[in-house]
Amino acid sequence: MYDPSSLESRFQPPSRTLLLAFIPFSYHARQSLLSPPPSRLPPALICTTSSPHPVLLPPLSHTNYCSKQFGPLVVAFVGLPARGKTVTGNKLARYLNWTGETAKVFVASEYRRKLVDRYDSHDLFRADNMEAMAIRRKSSVSAMEDATHWLNSEGNIAILDATNTTRDHRQAVYNYFVSQLGFKLLFVEFVVEDEEILSRNIKEVLMNSPDYKDMAMEKALDDFEQKVQHYMEQYETMSSSQDKLYSFLRILNQGVILVMLASVMVTIIKECVLDDD
């Protein structure tokens, strides 16, 4: 018998494990990632809006799951820059495509760069810079529209790599994809409190981002830190009390998964996003 009170001690995801609310997978896709292939799926977590604490459920027979693949699903990232969103999005898309799903990442910053010939400074991200705010808003809308066109024509899982740091913006994302289009939507929030991980992430951004390719490292670091500060001034983290309408996960320090979902079943996906390669 499963004891919910012992959940914390009995369910400790390893560093290379990610919990995702991507249910239902096709049965064949699930079997490819469960080792060894069982006749009964592993214990699952379920959380309802009436309680923020996940409850461990007994294993379920695979016959309880739908064998069909997803209808249109949007996975919208949430979080400050350098929190691992882009790396995770790319790994997740590769993994889902490997399992037989059809996934693609839509990066909001790439749409922004199409509208701005050259990145000058962190002023682009100031909340009081109305012209820049309009550009960023247009970039976000373009990414969402392209994701919609792709989902309607060839794909079934669109990963929206954007900051989505305010509740108003997340509400707009929900209204567009869920209320207007009838798609499924999962928010995934990235939080990094470990200074070593954050320092490594920032270094990778400064080395790989087109925004900083022509900027001296010291200047780039200063600019990036001020950019993050602009985001922090507006950032509203997701919470079970404020975001009851949404299904969402929080990834803490690229390994510890906190589950806050509105009546969505969660299963363990191994060797997926947080792999070491």
mmCIF file of C-alpha atoms in Angstrom:
data_model
loop_
_atom_site.group_PDB
_atom_site.id
_atom_site.type_symbol
_atom_site.label_atom_id
_atom_site.label_comp_id
_atom_site.label_asym_id
_atom_site.label_seq_id
_atom_site.Cartn_x
_atom_site.Cartn_y
_atom_site.Cartn_z
ATOM 1 C CA MET A 1 0.000 0.000 0.000
ATOM 2 C CA TYR A 2 1.306 3.442 -0.910
ATOM 3 C CA ASP A 3 1.745 5.903 1.924
ATOM 4 C CA PRO A 4 1.476 9.539 0.712
ATOM 5 C CA SER A 5 3.144 10.753 3.903
ATOM 6 C CA SER A 6 6.371 9.043 2.888
ATOM 7 C CA LEU A 7 6.394 10.597 -0.579
ATOM 8 C CA GLU A 8 9.385 12.842 0.010
ATOM 9 C CA SER A 9 11.647 10.036 1.174
ATOM 10 C CA ARG A 10 10.410 7.487 -1.346
ATOM 11 C CA PHE A 11 10.328 9.663 -4.432
ATOM 12 C CA GLN A 12 13.619 11.426 -5.053
ATOM 13 C CA PRO A 13 14.173 11.921 -8.804
ATOM 14 C CA PRO A 14 17.808 11.396 -9.834
ATOM 15 C CA SER A 15 19.639 14.281 -11.447
ATOM 16 C CA ARG A 16 18.900 12.951 -14.920
ATOM 17 C CA THR A 17 15.152 12.581 -14.420
ATOM 18 C CA LEU A 18 12.431 14.988 -15.450
ATOM 19 C CA LEU A 19 8.773 14.854 -14.569
ATOM 20 C CA LEU A 20 6.500 15.995 -17.355
ATOM 21 C CA ALA A 21 2.742 16.185 -17.669
ATOM 22 C CA PHE A 22 2.829 14.775 -21.173
ATOM 23 C CA ILE A 23 -0.001 12.292 -20.731
ATOM 24 C CA PRO A 24 -1.053 10.393 -22.623
ATOM 25 C CA PHE A 25 2.012 9.260 -24.539
ATOM 26 C CA SER A 26 1.444 6.603 -27.114
ATOM 27 C CA TYR A 27 1.914 3.265 -25.368
ATOM 28 C CA HIS A 28 4.828 2.339 -27.643
ATOM 29 C CA ALA A 29 6.584 5.617 -26.850
ATOM 30 C CA ARG A 30 6.190 4.992 -23.128
ATOM 31 C CA GLN A 31 7.507 1.465 -23.424
ATOM 32 C CA SER A 32 10.651 2.744 -25.166
ATOM 33 C CA LEU A 33 11.579 4.815 -22.121
ATOM 34 C CA LEU A 34 10.606 2.423 -19.326
ATOM 35 C CA SER A 35 13.336 -0.003 -18.358
ATOM 36 C CA PRO A 36 12.623 -2.850 -18.161
ATOM 37 C CA PRO A 37 9.278 -2.741 -20.051
ATOM 38 C CA PRO A 38 6.705 -3.583 -17.375
ATOM 39 C CA SER A 39 3.202 -4.901 -17.738
ATOM 40 C CA ARG A 40 2.201 -2.277 -15.197
ATOM 41 C CA LEU A 41 3.411 1.308 -15.349
ATOM 42 C CA PRO A 42 5.375 2.744 -12.395
ATOM 43 C CA PRO A 43 3.770 4.741 -9.586
ATOM 44 C CA ALA A 44 2.438 8.109 -10.691
ATOM 45 C CA LEU A 45 1.867 11.431 -8.990
ATOM 46 C CA ILE A 46 -1.381 13.329 -9.091
ATOM 47 C CA CYS A 47 -2.106 16.759 -7.679
ATOM 48 C CA THR A 48 -5.397 18.636 -7.600
ATOM 49 C CA THR A 49 -6.165 22.275 -7.020
ATOM 50 C CA SER A 50 -7.630 21.388 -3.630
ATOM 51 C CA SER A 51 -4.218 20.284 -2.376
ATOM 52 C CA PRO A 52 -0.768 21.491 -3.467
ATOM 53 C CA HIS A 53 0.854 18.254 -2.318
ATOM 54 C CA PRO A 54 1.293 15.421 -4.834
ATOM 55 C CA VAL A 55 -0.121 12.039 -3.834
ATOM 56 C CA LEU A 56 1.592 8.800 -4.797
ATOM 57 C CA LEU A 57 -0.764 6.451 -6.623
ATOM 58 C CA PRO A 58 -0.440 2.700 -7.175
ATOM 59 C CA PRO A 59 0.932 1.465 -10.517
ATOM 60 C CA LEU A 60 -1.607 1.574 -13.324
ATOM 61 C CA SER A 61 -2.047 -0.977 -16.051
ATOM 62 C CA HIS A 62 -1.132 0.366 -19.487
ATOM 63 C CA THR A 63 -4.625 -0.554 -20.613
ATOM 64 C CA ASN A 64 -5.853 2.422 -18.581
ATOM 65 C CA TYR A 65 -4.003 4.778 -20.896
ATOM 66 C CA CYS A 66 -5.060 6.001 -24.294
ATOM 67 C CA SER A 67 -2.867 4.628 -27.067
ATOM 68 C CA LYS A 68 -3.304 7.696 -29.238
ATOM 69 C CA GLN A 69 -0.655 10.366 -29.532
ATOM 70 C CA PHE A 70 -1.177 13.942 -28.391
ATOM 71 C CA GLY A 71 -3.513 16.419 -29.872
ATOM 72 C CA PRO A 72 -1.870 19.846 -30.153
ATOM 73 C CA LEU A 73 0.210 20.482 -27.016
ATOM 74 C CA VAL A 74 2.163 23.643 -26.204
ATOM 75 C CA VAL A 75 4.937 23.530 -23.615
ATOM 76 C CA ALA A 76 5.585 27.144 -22.600
ATOM 77 C CA PHE A 77 8.743 27.881 -20.638
ATOM 78 C CA VAL A 78 8.889 30.397 -17.796
ATOM 79 C CA GLY A 79 11.990 31.880 -16.202
ATOM 80 C CA LEU A 80 14.799 34.389 -16.155
ATOM 81 C CA PRO A 81 17.622 34.299 -18.717
ATOM 82 C CA ALA A 82 20.402 31.733 -18.151
ATOM 83 C CA ARG A 83 18.168 29.307 -16.273
ATOM 84 C CA GLY A 84 18.539 26.469 -18.772
ATOM 85 C CA LYS A 85 15.426 26.959 -20.882
ATOM 86 C CA THR A 86 17.009 26.789 -24.332
ATOM 87 C CA VAL A 87 19.235 23.793 -23.595
ATOM 88 C CA THR A 88 16.304 21.960 -22.045
ATOM 89 C CA GLY A 89 14.003 22.822 -24.931
ATOM 90 C CA ASN A 90 16.404 21.433 -27.513
ATOM 91 C CA LYS A 91 17.005 18.229 -25.554
ATOM 92 C CA LEU A 92 13.305 17.754 -24.945
ATOM 93 C CA ALA A 93 12.463 18.196 -28.621
ATOM 94 C CA ARG A 94 15.131 15.682 -29.657
ATOM 95 C CA TYR A 95 13.881 13.191 -27.123
ATOM 96 C CA LEU A 96 10.212 13.551 -28.026
ATOM 97 C CA ASN A 97 11.011 13.206 -31.732
ATOM 98 C CA TRP A 98 12.980 10.066 -30.896
ATOM 99 C CA THR A 99 9.942 8.575 -29.145
ATOM 100 C CA GLY A 100 7.788 9.131 -32.222
ATOM 101 C CA GLU A 101 6.182 12.438 -31.313
ATOM 102 C CA THR A 102 6.647 15.473 -33.581
ATOM 103 C CA ALA A 103 8.128 18.325 -31.552
ATOM 104 C CA LYS A 104 9.732 21.654 -32.410
ATOM 105 C CA VAL A 105 11.173 24.554 -30.408
ATOM 106 C CA PHE A 106 10.099 28.143 -31.096
ATOM 107 C CA VAL A 107 12.581 30.605 -29.576
ATOM 108 C CA ALA A 108 11.158 34.067 -28.897
ATOM 109 C CA SER A 109 14.583 35.737 -28.892
ATOM 110 C CA GLU A 110 15.215 34.569 -32.457
ATOM 111 C CA TYR A 111 12.064 36.376 -33.576
ATOM 112 C CA ARG A 112 13.213 39.466 -31.698
ATOM 113 C CA ARG A 113 16.551 39.425 -33.534
ATOM 114 C CA LYS A 114 14.707 39.449 -36.856
ATOM 115 C CA LEU A 115 13.131 42.757 -35.848
ATOM 116 C CA VAL A 116 16.264 44.330 -34.353
ATOM 117 C CA ASP A 117 19.262 44.382 -36.670
ATOM 118 C CA ARG A 118 21.828 44.759 -33.910
ATOM 119 C CA TYR A 119 21.643 44.251 -30.166
ATOM 120 C CA ASP A 120 22.998 47.353 -28.435
ATOM 121 C CA SER A 121 22.354 47.009 -24.726
ATOM 122 C CA HIS A 122 20.160 45.847 -21.876
ATOM 123 C CA ASP A 123 17.943 48.922 -22.422
ATOM 124 C CA LEU A 124 15.977 46.740 -24.825
ATOM 125 C CA PHE A 125 14.564 44.935 -21.781
ATOM 126 C CA ARG A 126 13.624 47.907 -19.632
ATOM 127 C CA ALA A 127 9.962 47.933 -18.637
ATOM 128 C CA ASP A 128 9.748 51.673 -19.347
ATOM 129 C CA ASN A 129 11.138 51.331 -22.882
ATOM 130 C CA MET A 130 7.831 51.318 -24.727
ATOM 131 C CA GLU A 131 9.323 50.971 -28.205
ATOM 132 C CA ALA A 132 11.411 47.986 -27.163
ATOM 133 C CA MET A 133 8.463 46.505 -25.289
ATOM 134 C CA ALA A 134 6.412 46.614 -28.486
ATOM 135 C CA ILE A 135 9.189 44.800 -30.360
ATOM 136 C CA ARG A 136 9.407 42.085 -27.735
ATOM 137 C CA ARG A 137 5.632 41.707 -27.676
ATOM 138 C CA LYS A 138 5.557 41.363 -31.463
ATOM 139 C CA SER A 139 8.337 38.766 -31.259
ATOM 140 C CA SER A 140 6.351 36.729 -28.766
ATOM 141 C CA VAL A 141 3.199 36.889 -30.879
ATOM 142 C CA SER A 142 5.123 35.828 -33.991
ATOM 143 C CA ALA A 143 6.560 32.816 -32.180
ATOM 144 C CA MET A 144 3.101 31.811 -30.966
ATOM 145 C CA GLU A 145 1.569 32.237 -34.421
ATOM 146 C CA ASP A 146 4.300 30.164 -36.065
ATOM 147 C CA ALA A 147 3.860 27.476 -33.412
ATOM 148 C CA THR A 148 0.129 27.437 -34.142
ATOM 149 C CA HIS A 149 0.636 27.127 -37.895
ATOM 150 C CA TRP A 150 3.115 24.304 -37.352
ATOM 151 C CA LEU A 151 0.797 22.441 -34.961
ATOM 152 C CA ASN A 152 -2.093 22.772 -37.396
ATOM 153 C CA SER A 153 -0.047 21.516 -40.340
ATOM 154 C CA GLU A 154 2.487 18.923 -39.240
ATOM 155 C CA GLY A 155 3.425 18.800 -35.561
ATOM 156 C CA ASN A 156 1.814 17.889 -32.269
ATOM 157 C CA ILE A 157 4.118 19.352 -29.577
ATOM 158 C CA ALA A 158 5.360 22.950 -29.770
ATOM 159 C CA ILE A 159 7.915 24.122 -27.212
ATOM 160 C CA LEU A 160 7.725 27.865 -26.627
ATOM 161 C CA ASP A 161 11.156 29.014 -25.426
ATOM 162 C CA ALA A 162 10.439 32.405 -23.886
ATOM 163 C CA THR A 163 10.649 34.104 -20.503
ATOM 164 C CA ASN A 164 6.888 34.501 -19.861
ATOM 165 C CA THR A 165 7.787 36.115 -16.547
ATOM 166 C CA THR A 166 4.562 38.011 -15.783
ATOM 167 C CA ARG A 167 1.117 36.686 -14.969
ATOM 168 C CA ASP A 168 -0.438 38.958 -17.569
ATOM 169 C CA HIS A 169 1.754 37.472 -20.275
ATOM 170 C CA ARG A 170 1.057 33.910 -19.157
ATOM 171 C CA GLN A 171 -2.650 34.703 -19.151
ATOM 172 C CA ALA A 172 -2.331 35.935 -22.739
ATOM 173 C CA VAL A 173 -0.551 32.704 -23.694
ATOM 174 C CA TYR A 174 -3.321 30.675 -22.053
ATOM 175 C CA ASN A 175 -6.091 32.709 -23.667
ATOM 176 C CA TYR A 176 -4.553 32.269 -27.109
ATOM 177 C CA PHE A 177 -3.644 28.583 -27.056
ATOM 178 C CA VAL A 178 -6.327 27.165 -24.760
ATOM 179 C CA SER A 179 -9.346 29.472 -24.786
ATOM 180 C CA GLN A 180 -9.103 30.491 -28.442
ATOM 181 C CA LEU A 181 -7.562 27.453 -30.130
ATOM 182 C CA GLY A 182 -8.441 24.611 -27.763
ATOM 183 C CA PHE A 183 -4.853 23.341 -27.470
ATOM 184 C CA LYS A 184 -3.373 21.729 -24.378
ATOM 185 C CA LEU A 185 -0.886 23.897 -22.484
ATOM 186 C CA LEU A 186 1.813 23.105 -19.945
ATOM 187 C CA PHE A 187 3.989 25.769 -18.335
ATOM 188 C CA VAL A 188 7.460 24.724 -17.183
ATOM 189 C CA GLU A 189 9.184 27.190 -14.861
ATOM 190 C CA PHE A 190 12.972 27.163 -14.496
ATOM 191 C CA VAL A 191 14.461 28.342 -11.201
ATOM 192 C CA VAL A 192 18.187 28.300 -10.413
ATOM 193 C CA GLU A 193 19.358 29.064 -6.876
ATOM 194 C CA ASP A 194 22.657 27.199 -7.093
ATOM 195 C CA GLU A 195 25.381 29.769 -7.802
ATOM 196 C CA GLU A 196 27.670 27.259 -9.500
ATOM 197 C CA ILE A 197 24.973 26.198 -11.952
ATOM 198 C CA LEU A 198 23.977 29.808 -12.583
ATOM 199 C CA SER A 199 27.573 30.869 -13.222
ATOM 200 C CA ARG A 200 28.017 28.038 -15.706
ATOM 201 C CA ASN A 201 24.778 28.917 -17.480
ATOM 202 C CA ILE A 202 25.726 32.590 -17.763
ATOM 203 C CA LYS A 203 29.107 31.699 -19.227
ATOM 204 C CA GLU A 204 27.410 29.541 -21.872
ATOM 205 C CA VAL A 205 25.013 32.358 -22.756
ATOM 206 C CA LEU A 206 27.816 34.883 -23.150
ATOM 207 C CA MET A 207 29.790 32.487 -25.334
ATOM 208 C CA ASN A 208 26.913 31.341 -27.548
ATOM 209 C CA SER A 209 24.313 34.109 -27.738
ATOM 210 C CA PRO A 210 24.360 36.174 -30.960
ATOM 211 C CA ASP A 211 23.621 39.214 -28.784
ATOM 212 C CA TYR A 212 27.141 39.138 -27.349
ATOM 213 C CA LYS A 213 29.258 37.819 -30.204
ATOM 214 C CA ASP A 214 30.826 41.240 -30.909
ATOM 215 C CA MET A 215 31.019 42.386 -27.289
ATOM 216 C CA ALA A 216 33.993 42.124 -24.926
ATOM 217 C CA MET A 217 33.420 39.548 -22.189
ATOM 218 C CA GLU A 218 33.528 42.015 -19.300
ATOM 219 C CA LYS A 219 31.094 44.380 -21.003
ATOM 220 C CA ALA A 220 28.869 41.476 -22.012
ATOM 221 C CA LEU A 221 28.710 40.196 -18.440
ATOM 222 C CA ASP A 222 27.774 43.623 -17.089
ATOM 223 C CA ASP A 223 25.122 44.062 -19.777
ATOM 224 C CA PHE A 224 23.696 40.609 -19.144
ATOM 225 C CA GLU A 225 23.457 41.162 -15.392
ATOM 226 C CA GLN A 226 21.540 44.392 -15.953
ATOM 227 C CA LYS A 227 19.278 42.640 -18.437
ATOM 228 C CA VAL A 228 18.457 40.012 -15.816
ATOM 229 C CA GLN A 229 17.795 42.765 -13.288
ATOM 230 C CA HIS A 230 15.205 44.296 -15.626
ATOM 231 C CA TYR A 231 13.459 40.930 -15.808
ATOM 232 C CA MET A 232 13.630 40.438 -12.041
ATOM 233 C CA GLU A 233 11.842 43.744 -11.486
ATOM 234 C CA GLN A 234 8.847 42.337 -13.372
ATOM 235 C CA TYR A 235 9.135 38.618 -12.574
ATOM 236 C CA GLU A 236 6.125 36.945 -10.976
ATOM 237 C CA THR A 237 6.900 33.347 -10.138
ATOM 238 C CA MET A 238 4.233 30.691 -10.588
ATOM 239 C CA SER A 239 2.414 29.393 -7.525
ATOM 240 C CA SER A 240 -0.374 26.964 -6.697
ATOM 241 C CA SER A 241 -2.407 29.764 -5.124
ATOM 242 C CA GLN A 242 -2.081 32.298 -7.957
ATOM 243 C CA ASP A 243 -2.030 29.933 -10.935
ATOM 244 C CA LYS A 244 -4.777 27.404 -10.217
ATOM 245 C CA LEU A 245 -5.995 27.661 -13.790
ATOM 246 C CA TYR A 246 -2.784 26.276 -15.265
ATOM 247 C CA SER A 247 -0.900 23.015 -15.329
ATOM 248 C CA PHE A 248 2.750 23.637 -14.583
ATOM 249 C CA LEU A 249 6.014 22.181 -13.357
ATOM 250 C CA ARG A 250 8.933 23.895 -11.683
ATOM 251 C CA ILE A 251 12.483 22.717 -12.330
ATOM 252 C CA LEU A 252 14.764 23.790 -9.476
ATOM 253 C CA ASN A 253 18.526 23.852 -10.051
ATOM 254 C CA GLN A 254 18.184 21.700 -13.180
ATOM 255 C CA GLY A 255 17.376 18.554 -11.273
ATOM 256 C CA VAL A 256 14.833 18.816 -8.463
ATOM 257 C CA ILE A 257 11.296 18.823 -9.796
ATOM 258 C CA LEU A 258 8.471 20.481 -7.889
ATOM 259 C CA VAL A 259 5.044 19.463 -9.142
ATOM 260 C CA MET A 260 2.137 21.913 -9.048
ATOM 261 C CA LEU A 261 -0.472 20.645 -11.464
ATOM 262 C CA ALA A 262 -4.183 21.194 -11.888
ATOM 263 C CA SER A 263 -5.526 17.634 -11.978
ATOM 264 C CA VAL A 264 -2.922 16.399 -14.456
ATOM 265 C CA MET A 265 -1.351 12.946 -14.196
ATOM 266 C CA VAL A 266 2.443 12.900 -14.132
ATOM 267 C CA THR A 267 4.741 10.030 -15.051
ATOM 268 C CA ILE A 268 8.488 9.570 -14.771
ATOM 269 C CA ILE A 269 10.462 10.125 -17.965
ATOM 270 C CA LYS A 270 13.988 8.793 -17.629
ATOM 271 C CA GLU A 271 17.157 9.685 -19.518
ATOM 272 C CA CYS A 272 15.426 12.610 -21.220
ATOM 273 C CA VAL A 273 16.112 16.294 -20.826
ATOM 274 C CA LEU A 274 18.613 16.506 -18.014
ATOM 275 C CA ASP A 275 21.103 14.064 -19.485
ATOM 276 C CA ASP A 276 24.778 14.807 -19.010
ATOM 277 C CA ASP A 277 25.668 14.984 -22.710
#
